[in-house]
Short mmCIF file of C-alpha atoms and ligand atoms in Angstrom, two decimals:
data_model
loop_
_atom_site.label_atom_id
_atom_site.label_comp_id
_atom_site.label_asym_id
_atom_site.label_seq_id
_atom_site.Cartn_x
_atom_site.Cartn_y
_atom_site.Cartn_z
CA UNK A 1 25.74 -0.94 14.76
CA UNK A 2 25.37 2.39 12.94
CA UNK A 3 22.63 1.91 10.36
CA UNK A 4 22.78 3.82 7.10
CA UNK A 5 20.57 3.57 4.02
CA UNK A 6 21.87 1.13 1.41
CA UNK A 7 19.95 1.53 -1.82
CA UNK A 8 19.98 -1.24 -4.42
CA UNK A 9 17.87 -0.53 -7.48
CA UNK A 10 14.47 0.61 -6.27
CA UNK A 11 14.77 -0.82 -2.74
CA UNK A 12 16.66 0.12 0.36
CA UNK A 13 18.13 -3.07 1.84
CA UNK A 14 18.60 -1.62 5.32
CA UNK A 15 16.05 -0.15 7.73
CA UNK A 16 16.38 1.84 10.94
CA UNK A 17 14.33 0.51 13.91
CA UNK A 18 14.18 3.81 15.77
CA UNK A 19 13.40 5.72 12.56
CA UNK A 20 10.63 3.27 11.63
CA UNK A 21 9.13 3.63 15.12
CA UNK A 22 9.29 7.43 14.72
CA UNK A 23 7.54 7.15 11.35
CA UNK A 24 4.76 5.08 12.96
CA UNK A 25 4.52 7.58 15.82
CA UNK A 26 4.18 10.51 13.38
CA UNK A 27 1.25 8.73 11.73
CA UNK A 28 -0.34 8.01 15.12
CA UNK A 29 0.09 11.70 16.05
CA UNK A 30 -1.55 12.76 12.78
CA UNK A 31 -4.58 10.56 13.45
CA UNK A 32 -4.86 11.79 17.04
CA UNK A 33 -4.65 15.40 15.87
CA UNK A 34 -7.60 14.77 13.55
CA UNK A 35 -9.72 13.40 16.37
CA UNK A 36 -11.62 10.17 16.98
CA UNK A 37 -13.93 8.66 14.37
CA UNK A 38 -17.39 7.57 15.47
CA UNK A 39 -19.20 4.34 14.52
CA UNK A 40 -15.83 2.78 13.58
CA UNK A 41 -15.12 -0.94 13.38
CA UNK A 42 -14.41 -2.83 16.59
CA UNK A 43 -11.86 -5.26 15.23
CA UNK A 44 -10.05 -5.04 11.91
CA UNK A 45 -8.03 -7.61 9.99
CA UNK A 46 -5.49 -5.97 7.67
CA UNK A 47 -3.86 -8.23 5.10
CA UNK A 48 -0.67 -6.41 4.05
CA UNK A 49 -0.47 -4.41 7.28
CA UNK A 50 3.22 -3.59 7.68
CA UNK A 51 3.94 -0.77 5.20
CA UNK A 52 2.22 1.74 2.92
CA UNK A 53 -1.56 1.80 2.75
CA UNK A 54 -2.01 -1.27 4.98
CA UNK A 55 0.09 0.19 7.81
CA UNK A 56 -1.81 3.49 7.58
CA UNK A 57 -5.09 1.54 7.75
CA UNK A 58 -3.93 -0.28 10.85
CA UNK A 59 -3.00 3.04 12.49
CA UNK A 60 -6.29 4.78 11.60
CA UNK A 61 -8.27 1.71 12.77
CA UNK A 62 -6.46 1.58 16.11
CA UNK A 63 -5.93 5.25 16.90
CA UNK A 64 -8.87 6.80 15.04
CA UNK A 65 -11.50 4.16 15.88
CA UNK A 66 -10.07 2.47 18.97
CA UNK A 67 -10.27 -0.86 17.15
CA UNK A 68 -8.41 -4.07 17.86
CA UNK A 69 -6.18 -4.97 14.91
CA UNK A 70 -4.80 -8.17 13.46
CA UNK A 71 -2.03 -7.53 10.94
CA UNK A 72 -0.85 -10.04 8.33
CA UNK A 73 2.40 -9.37 6.46
CA UNK A 74 5.53 -10.99 5.08
CA UNK A 75 8.59 -9.41 6.67
CA UNK A 76 12.08 -10.46 7.73
CA UNK A 77 13.43 -10.09 11.27
CA UNK A 78 17.05 -9.09 11.84
CA UNK A 79 19.36 -12.06 11.28
CA UNK A 80 23.17 -12.34 11.35
CA UNK A 81 23.78 -8.62 11.78
CA UNK A 82 21.46 -7.62 8.92
CA UNK A 83 18.72 -5.21 9.79
CA UNK A 84 15.12 -6.40 9.74
CA UNK A 85 12.85 -5.08 7.00
CA UNK A 86 11.08 -1.77 7.59
CA UNK A 87 7.73 -3.57 7.78
CA UNK A 88 9.01 -5.70 10.65
CA UNK A 89 10.13 -2.65 12.65
CA UNK A 90 6.90 -0.78 11.79
CA UNK A 91 4.79 -3.69 12.99
CA UNK A 92 6.68 -4.11 16.27
CA UNK A 93 6.19 -0.37 16.87
CA UNK A 94 2.46 -0.21 16.06
CA UNK A 95 1.70 -3.33 18.10
CA UNK A 96 3.53 -1.92 21.11
CA UNK A 97 1.77 1.44 20.85
CA UNK A 98 -1.65 -0.15 20.38
CA UNK A 99 -1.17 -2.42 23.39
CA UNK A 100 -0.01 0.53 25.50
CA UNK A 101 -3.27 2.24 24.51
CA UNK A 102 -5.19 -0.79 25.82
CA UNK A 103 -6.12 -2.10 22.36
CA UNK A 104 -5.96 -5.65 21.07
CA UNK A 105 -3.10 -6.03 18.58
CA UNK A 106 -1.60 -9.20 17.13
CA UNK A 107 0.28 -10.08 13.99
CA UNK A 108 0.86 -13.04 11.68
CA UNK A 109 4.12 -12.93 9.74
CA UNK A 110 4.09 -15.29 6.77
CA UNK A 111 2.84 -15.86 3.25
CA UNK A 112 -0.71 -14.52 3.11
CA UNK A 113 -1.34 -16.54 -0.07
CA UNK A 114 -0.90 -19.82 1.82
CA UNK A 115 -3.65 -21.84 3.48
CA UNK A 116 -1.46 -22.11 6.59
CA UNK A 117 -1.36 -18.36 7.24
CA UNK A 118 -5.11 -18.09 6.66
CA UNK A 119 -5.75 -20.89 9.19
CA UNK A 120 -3.34 -19.35 11.69
CA UNK A 121 -5.08 -15.99 11.35
CA UNK A 122 -8.53 -17.54 11.87
CA UNK A 123 -7.25 -19.26 15.04
CA UNK A 124 -5.67 -16.03 16.28
CA UNK A 125 -8.95 -14.15 15.80
CA UNK A 126 -10.94 -16.95 17.51
CA UNK A 127 -8.64 -16.87 20.52
CA UNK A 128 -8.39 -13.08 20.53
CA UNK A 129 -11.18 -10.67 19.61
CA UNK A 130 -13.49 -13.54 18.52
CA UNK A 131 -14.42 -11.91 15.22
CA UNK A 132 -13.57 -9.02 12.90
CA UNK A 133 -16.02 -6.53 11.43
CA UNK A 134 -13.72 -5.09 8.79
CA UNK A 135 -11.25 -6.87 6.50
CA UNK A 136 -8.77 -4.79 4.48
CA UNK A 137 -6.95 -6.38 1.58
CA UNK A 138 -3.79 -4.34 0.92
CA UNK A 139 -1.28 -6.84 -0.46
CA UNK A 140 1.30 -5.85 -3.04
CA UNK A 141 3.51 -8.74 -3.96
CA UNK A 142 5.81 -9.73 -6.81
CA UNK A 143 4.86 -13.43 -6.65
CA UNK A 144 2.39 -15.96 -5.37
CA UNK A 145 2.61 -19.68 -4.76
CA UNK A 146 -0.86 -20.98 -5.48
CA UNK A 147 -2.06 -22.76 -2.32
CA UNK A 148 -3.93 -25.50 -4.19
CA UNK A 149 -1.60 -26.29 -7.11
CA UNK A 150 1.80 -25.12 -5.84
CA UNK A 151 2.29 -23.22 -9.11
CA UNK A 152 4.47 -20.12 -8.81
CA UNK A 153 3.09 -16.98 -10.45
CA UNK A 154 5.12 -13.82 -10.96
CA UNK A 155 3.65 -10.35 -11.42
CA UNK A 156 5.13 -8.23 -14.20
CA UNK A 157 4.54 -4.55 -14.91
CA UNK A 158 4.18 -4.50 -18.67
CA UNK A 159 1.94 -3.03 -21.35
CA UNK A 160 -0.44 -5.25 -23.29
CA UNK A 161 -0.54 -5.50 -27.07
CA UNK A 162 2.29 -3.11 -27.93
CA UNK A 163 5.49 -1.87 -26.46
CA UNK A 164 5.55 1.40 -24.53
CA UNK A 165 8.24 4.07 -24.48
CA UNK A 166 8.32 6.96 -22.04
CA UNK A 167 10.56 9.04 -19.85
CA UNK A 168 11.25 7.39 -16.53
CA UNK A 169 13.30 8.17 -13.46
CA UNK A 170 16.20 5.88 -12.73
CA UNK A 171 16.07 6.41 -8.96
CA UNK A 172 19.25 4.39 -8.44
CA UNK A 173 21.38 6.74 -10.54
CA UNK A 174 19.13 9.84 -10.26
CA UNK A 175 18.73 10.29 -14.00
CA UNK A 176 15.80 10.75 -16.35
CA UNK A 177 16.02 8.05 -18.98
CA UNK A 178 13.93 6.84 -21.87
CA UNK A 179 12.55 3.36 -21.19
CA UNK A 180 10.91 0.97 -23.61
CA UNK A 181 8.92 -1.89 -22.17
CA UNK A 182 7.99 -4.83 -24.36
CA UNK A 183 4.41 -6.08 -24.25
CA UNK A 184 3.52 -8.90 -21.90
CA UNK A 185 2.97 -12.44 -23.15
CA UNK A 186 -0.41 -14.08 -22.49
CA UNK A 187 1.23 -16.14 -19.79
CA UNK A 188 2.51 -13.00 -18.05
CA UNK A 189 -0.97 -11.43 -18.15
CA UNK A 190 -2.44 -14.54 -16.49
CA UNK A 191 0.41 -14.74 -14.00
CA UNK A 192 0.07 -11.10 -12.92
CA UNK A 193 -3.67 -11.57 -12.44
CA UNK A 194 -3.00 -14.64 -10.29
CA UNK A 195 -0.75 -12.56 -8.00
CA UNK A 196 -2.49 -9.17 -7.86
CA UNK A 197 -6.06 -10.11 -8.85
CA UNK A 198 -8.90 -11.05 -6.55
CA UNK A 199 -8.69 -14.85 -6.14
CA UNK A 200 -6.69 -14.65 -2.93
CA UNK A 201 -9.00 -11.97 -1.43
CA UNK A 202 -11.94 -14.31 -2.11
CA UNK A 203 -10.03 -17.21 -0.51
CA UNK A 204 -9.44 -15.07 2.58
CA UNK A 205 -13.11 -14.16 2.89
CA UNK A 206 -14.15 -17.82 2.48
CA UNK A 207 -11.62 -18.90 5.12
CA UNK A 208 -12.82 -16.24 7.56
CA UNK A 209 -16.46 -17.11 6.99
CA UNK A 210 -15.89 -20.87 7.27
CA UNK A 211 -13.85 -20.24 10.41
CA UNK A 212 -16.80 -18.34 11.89
CA UNK A 213 -14.78 -15.21 12.61
CA UNK A 214 -16.63 -12.67 10.43
CA UNK A 215 -18.88 -10.54 12.64
CA UNK A 216 -22.48 -9.96 11.57
CA UNK A 217 -22.48 -7.04 9.12
CA UNK A 218 -18.71 -7.27 8.45
CA UNK A 219 -17.34 -5.15 5.58
CA UNK A 220 -14.32 -5.59 3.36
CA UNK A 221 -12.26 -3.26 1.17
CA UNK A 222 -9.34 -3.67 -1.20
CA UNK A 223 -7.16 -0.90 -2.59
CA UNK A 224 -6.57 -0.08 -6.22
CA UNK A 225 -5.08 2.57 -8.49
CA UNK A 226 -6.10 3.99 -11.86
CA UNK A 227 -3.94 7.08 -12.38
CA UNK A 228 -3.55 9.46 -15.31
CA UNK A 229 -3.38 8.66 -19.01
CA UNK A 230 0.41 9.06 -19.19
CA UNK A 231 0.77 5.92 -17.06
CA UNK A 232 -2.12 3.95 -18.56
CA UNK A 233 -0.08 1.87 -21.05
CA UNK A 234 1.97 0.45 -18.19
CA UNK A 235 -0.64 0.65 -15.44
CA UNK A 236 -4.40 0.77 -16.10
CA UNK A 237 -4.20 -0.85 -19.55
CA UNK A 238 -1.24 -3.04 -18.67
CA UNK A 239 -0.86 -6.32 -16.80
CA UNK A 240 -1.43 -4.75 -13.38
CA UNK A 241 -4.59 -3.00 -14.63
CA UNK A 242 -5.96 -6.36 -15.79
CA UNK A 243 -5.26 -7.76 -12.33
CA UNK A 244 -7.05 -4.81 -10.74
CA UNK A 245 -10.09 -5.44 -12.99
CA UNK A 246 -10.12 -8.96 -11.60
CA UNK A 247 -9.95 -7.51 -8.06
CA UNK A 248 -13.06 -5.45 -8.88
CA UNK A 249 -14.89 -8.59 -10.00
CA UNK A 250 -13.96 -10.20 -6.70
CA UNK A 251 -15.29 -7.16 -4.84
CA UNK A 252 -18.71 -7.82 -6.39
CA UNK A 253 -18.58 -11.52 -5.46
CA UNK A 254 -17.51 -10.78 -1.90
CA UNK A 255 -20.20 -8.12 -1.67
CA UNK A 256 -22.84 -10.79 -2.33
CA UNK A 257 -21.27 -12.96 0.35
CA UNK A 258 -21.45 -10.16 2.93
CA UNK A 259 -24.74 -8.56 1.90
CA UNK A 260 -27.05 -11.08 3.67
CA UNK A 261 -25.42 -10.09 6.96
CA UNK A 262 -25.77 -6.40 6.14
CA UNK A 263 -22.13 -5.86 5.13
CA UNK A 264 -20.50 -4.73 1.91
CA UNK A 265 -17.30 -5.16 -0.06
CA UNK A 266 -15.85 -2.55 -2.35
CA UNK A 267 -12.71 -1.12 -3.89
CA UNK A 268 -11.14 2.14 -2.82
CA UNK A 269 -9.13 3.75 -5.62
CA UNK A 270 -6.34 5.56 -3.81
CA UNK A 271 -3.91 8.23 -4.96
CA UNK A 272 -0.32 7.67 -6.03
CA UNK A 273 2.04 7.76 -3.05
CA UNK A 274 5.62 6.69 -2.41
CA UNK A 275 5.67 3.12 -1.13
CA UNK A 276 7.99 0.18 -1.61
CA UNK A 277 5.63 -1.11 -4.31
CA UNK A 278 5.03 2.08 -6.28
CA UNK A 279 8.77 2.77 -6.47
CA UNK A 280 9.12 -0.46 -8.47
CA UNK A 281 6.69 0.56 -11.22
CA UNK A 282 8.33 2.00 -14.34
CA UNK A 283 7.39 5.63 -15.10
CA UNK A 284 5.50 6.03 -11.78
CA UNK A 285 8.33 7.60 -9.68
CA UNK A 286 8.70 10.37 -12.29
CA UNK A 287 4.95 10.92 -12.39
CA UNK A 288 4.81 11.00 -8.57
CA UNK A 289 7.67 13.54 -8.43
CA UNK A 290 5.80 15.85 -10.81
CA UNK A 291 2.44 15.25 -9.12
CA UNK A 292 3.85 16.02 -5.66
CA UNK A 293 5.20 19.35 -6.90
CA UNK A 294 1.76 20.31 -8.24
CA UNK A 295 -0.28 19.01 -5.29
CA UNK A 296 2.04 20.52 -2.69
CA UNK A 297 1.77 23.90 -4.42
CA UNK A 298 -2.02 23.61 -4.39
CA UNK A 299 -2.03 22.49 -0.75
CA UNK A 300 -3.76 19.18 -1.60
CA UNK A 301 -0.83 16.80 -1.10
CA UNK A 302 -1.65 13.65 0.87
CA UNK A 303 0.24 10.53 1.93
CA UNK A 304 -1.16 7.14 2.98
CA UNK A 305 -2.22 8.24 6.45
CA UNK A 306 -4.15 11.31 5.22
CA UNK A 307 -5.81 9.19 2.52
CA UNK A 308 -6.95 6.43 4.86
CA UNK A 309 -8.18 8.87 7.49
CA UNK A 310 -10.25 10.59 4.78
CA UNK A 311 -11.53 7.19 3.57
CA UNK A 312 -12.81 6.34 7.05
CA UNK A 313 -14.10 9.83 7.79
CA UNK A 314 -15.86 10.63 4.50
CA UNK A 315 -16.87 7.21 3.18
CA UNK A 316 -17.16 4.67 5.96
CA UNK A 317 -17.67 5.92 9.50
CA UNK A 318 -18.43 9.15 11.36
CA UNK A 319 -21.97 9.16 9.97
CA UNK A 320 -20.71 8.94 6.37
CA UNK A 321 -21.60 6.47 3.63
CA UNK A 322 -19.44 5.48 0.66
CA UNK A 323 -19.78 7.84 -2.32
CA UNK A 324 -19.37 5.41 -5.22
CA UNK A 325 -18.42 6.19 -8.82
CA UNK A 326 -20.35 4.59 -11.69
CA UNK A 327 -18.33 1.37 -11.22
CA UNK A 328 -19.13 1.12 -7.52
CA UNK A 329 -15.70 2.27 -6.34
CA UNK A 330 -14.76 4.91 -3.79
CA UNK A 331 -12.47 7.50 -5.40
CA UNK A 332 -9.88 8.71 -2.92
CA UNK A 333 -7.85 9.76 -5.95
CA UNK A 334 -10.31 12.64 -6.53
CA UNK A 335 -7.79 15.37 -5.64
CA UNK A 336 -5.06 13.77 -7.78
CA UNK A 337 -7.41 13.46 -10.75
CA UNK A 338 -8.73 17.04 -10.64
CA UNK A 339 -8.41 18.44 -14.18
CA UNK A 340 -6.25 21.38 -13.13
CA UNK A 341 -3.84 19.06 -11.29
CA UNK A 342 -3.60 16.71 -14.26
CA UNK A 343 -3.21 19.53 -16.81
CA UNK A 344 -0.29 21.06 -14.90
CA UNK A 345 1.31 17.66 -14.27
CA UNK A 346 0.98 16.80 -17.98
CA UNK A 347 2.55 20.06 -19.10
CA UNK A 348 5.50 19.42 -16.75
CA UNK A 349 5.69 15.84 -18.01
CA UNK A 350 6.16 17.13 -21.56
CA UNK A 351 9.03 19.40 -20.51
CA UNK A 352 10.92 17.50 -17.83
CA UNK A 353 14.46 16.33 -18.50
CA UNK A 354 17.70 15.83 -16.61
CA UNK A 355 18.56 19.56 -16.66
CA UNK A 356 15.28 20.81 -15.23
CA UNK A 357 14.27 17.86 -13.01
CA UNK A 358 14.75 19.81 -9.78
CA UNK A 359 12.89 22.84 -11.13
CA UNK A 360 9.85 21.02 -12.54
CA UNK A 361 9.49 18.14 -10.12
CA UNK A 362 9.60 17.42 -6.42
CA UNK A 363 12.15 14.66 -6.84
CA UNK A 364 13.81 15.84 -3.63
CA UNK A 365 10.48 15.26 -1.83
CA UNK A 366 10.16 11.85 -3.50
CA UNK A 367 13.64 10.82 -2.32
CA UNK A 368 12.94 12.09 1.19
CA UNK A 369 9.70 10.08 1.40
CA UNK A 370 11.41 7.02 -0.05
CA UNK A 371 14.06 7.09 2.67
CA UNK A 372 11.44 7.67 5.36
CA UNK A 373 9.82 4.36 4.34
CA UNK A 374 12.92 2.69 5.73
CA UNK A 375 13.17 4.88 8.82
CA UNK A 376 15.77 7.36 7.53
CA UNK A 377 15.52 11.16 7.71
CA UNK A 378 13.05 11.27 10.61
CA UNK A 379 13.24 14.32 12.80
CA UNK A 380 14.54 13.71 16.32
CA UNK A 381 16.30 10.42 15.49
CA UNK A 382 20.05 10.36 16.12
CA UNK A 383 21.46 8.35 13.23
CA UNK A 384 25.00 8.49 14.64
CA UNK A 385 24.12 6.37 17.68
CA UNK A 386 24.89 2.62 17.77
CA UNK A 387 21.65 0.65 17.40
CA UNK A 388 20.81 -2.99 18.08
CA UNK A 389 19.06 -4.15 14.88
CA UNK A 390 17.33 -7.00 16.75
CA UNK A 391 13.87 -5.85 17.76
CA UNK A 392 11.27 -8.43 18.76
CA UNK A 393 7.53 -8.45 19.22
CA UNK A 394 6.37 -8.53 22.85
CA UNK A 395 5.29 -12.01 23.89
P1 NAD B 401 3.49 -1.85 0.16
O1 NAD B 401 4.58 -2.49 -0.61
O2 NAD B 401 3.82 -0.68 1.00
O3 NAD B 401 2.79 -2.94 1.12
C1 NAD B 401 2.59 -4.27 0.75
C2 NAD B 401 2.18 -5.10 1.94
O4 NAD B 401 1.92 -6.44 1.48
C3 NAD B 401 3.25 -5.22 3.03
O5 NAD B 401 2.62 -5.23 4.30
C4 NAD B 401 3.87 -6.60 2.77
O6 NAD B 401 4.44 -7.23 3.90
C5 NAD B 401 2.63 -7.35 2.32
N1 NAD B 401 2.93 -8.56 1.53
C6 NAD B 401 3.52 -8.66 0.32
N2 NAD B 401 3.58 -9.97 -0.05
C7 NAD B 401 3.01 -10.69 0.96
C8 NAD B 401 2.77 -12.06 1.18
N3 NAD B 401 3.08 -12.99 0.28
N4 NAD B 401 2.18 -12.43 2.35
C9 NAD B 401 1.84 -11.50 3.30
N5 NAD B 401 2.03 -10.19 3.13
C10 NAD B 401 2.61 -9.79 1.97
O7 NAD B 401 2.34 -1.54 -0.89
P2 NAD B 401 1.24 -0.38 -1.07
O8 NAD B 401 1.75 0.56 -2.09
O9 NAD B 401 0.77 0.11 0.26
O10 NAD B 401 0.09 -1.22 -1.78
C11 NAD B 401 -1.00 -1.78 -1.08
C12 NAD B 401 -2.21 -1.73 -2.00
O11 NAD B 401 -2.51 -0.36 -2.30
C13 NAD B 401 -1.99 -2.42 -3.36
O12 NAD B 401 -3.16 -3.08 -3.74
C14 NAD B 401 -1.72 -1.25 -4.30
O13 NAD B 401 -2.07 -1.52 -5.64
C15 NAD B 401 -2.66 -0.20 -3.70
N6 NAD B 401 -2.34 1.19 -4.10
C16 NAD B 401 -1.08 1.68 -4.02
C17 NAD B 401 -0.82 2.97 -4.46
C18 NAD B 401 0.58 3.56 -4.40
O14 NAD B 401 0.81 4.61 -5.02
N7 NAD B 401 1.49 2.97 -3.67
C19 NAD B 401 -1.86 3.77 -4.95
C20 NAD B 401 -3.15 3.26 -4.98
C21 NAD B 401 -3.39 1.95 -4.55
#
């Protein structure tokens, strides 16, 4: 079949297998061009490994550090003529490339919140590399079925205490609109914390330790975002921000679990990038479009792969140690949060409207990156050629 992008709301419901593989290859090439990282982990478990920050972490671990990787994700293969999800195609591609490079690579596709997937992953590690010395928690999910109670929690992206109105980009219709978001109920605050907070990360670490697959001195990291004041009502001070505070509490608990063995757990606060998750957050696509314009002009623009390479190079391996902020977090958002970047972005924010969107923002760059997430717009890929959407993992 000929595969074209089909955008519905803030998602693209089709993905291109060859384009996704090309996207993975570009990230591998970037890491190789930067050179190998010394003192890297030997085997890494990445929970949320198929897209965005998790995929980039898998690629830097494998191709920057020569590490074996186990990826956990929740993706859909191609069924009944529908394409698979981008994360499925990405994961097939990275596994194939890693194996060709002589590295261990295996994946678990299923609900990471469930006990079953945790047990399966422990077994896979036992029968594969034996243990992991780095665990990355990079899940972004709209819901969670609690493994002990069966209760279904849904994450909402809402302000707390009062409603919030701001300009936002309707990426479906390409228009700048005014949105008003009502405040979350107490139940929604609790529910969002249950999905995006730290309980599941702690459950993973307990399962790995009980299963005897954490190497001596193993480390763990989870990713977070803080962002600028314009997004705080709906992000940092909203339901998702509360969940991220909970994730930070879990980092401290997991740190005490790992410390006796010589390991650590911490949060890396990353910059705003275009991913399937960030495109779903109100206000954020407009902010990202303005930010990209400013950071590209200053030559400081980064995507997931540049961010994760810098995390490993400057804060974890290669003779480096984490440079923590006062809350014990690594700040990979340092370039985004530079005062001059924020001042310019804010002044554009105050002026941007439908008539000047292309002049003041890099919405074109945003759209391009959005499509690339699904394997569209990659150089060297012939999108007019018939493609079999069924792509399977090697046995
Ligand atoms: P993403 O949507 O690209 O990736 C999410 C991953 O989670 C995918 O691999 C998906 O398969 C997996 N996943 C979702 N539900 C799952 C489930 N039930 N079981 C197993 N796997 C599941 O997201 P992202 O933007 O890369 O976000 C990853 C982390 O990075 C999040 O914690 C997010 O807050 C953080 N972060 C994102 C940004 C940004 O701008 N995108 C910035 C800073 C920090």
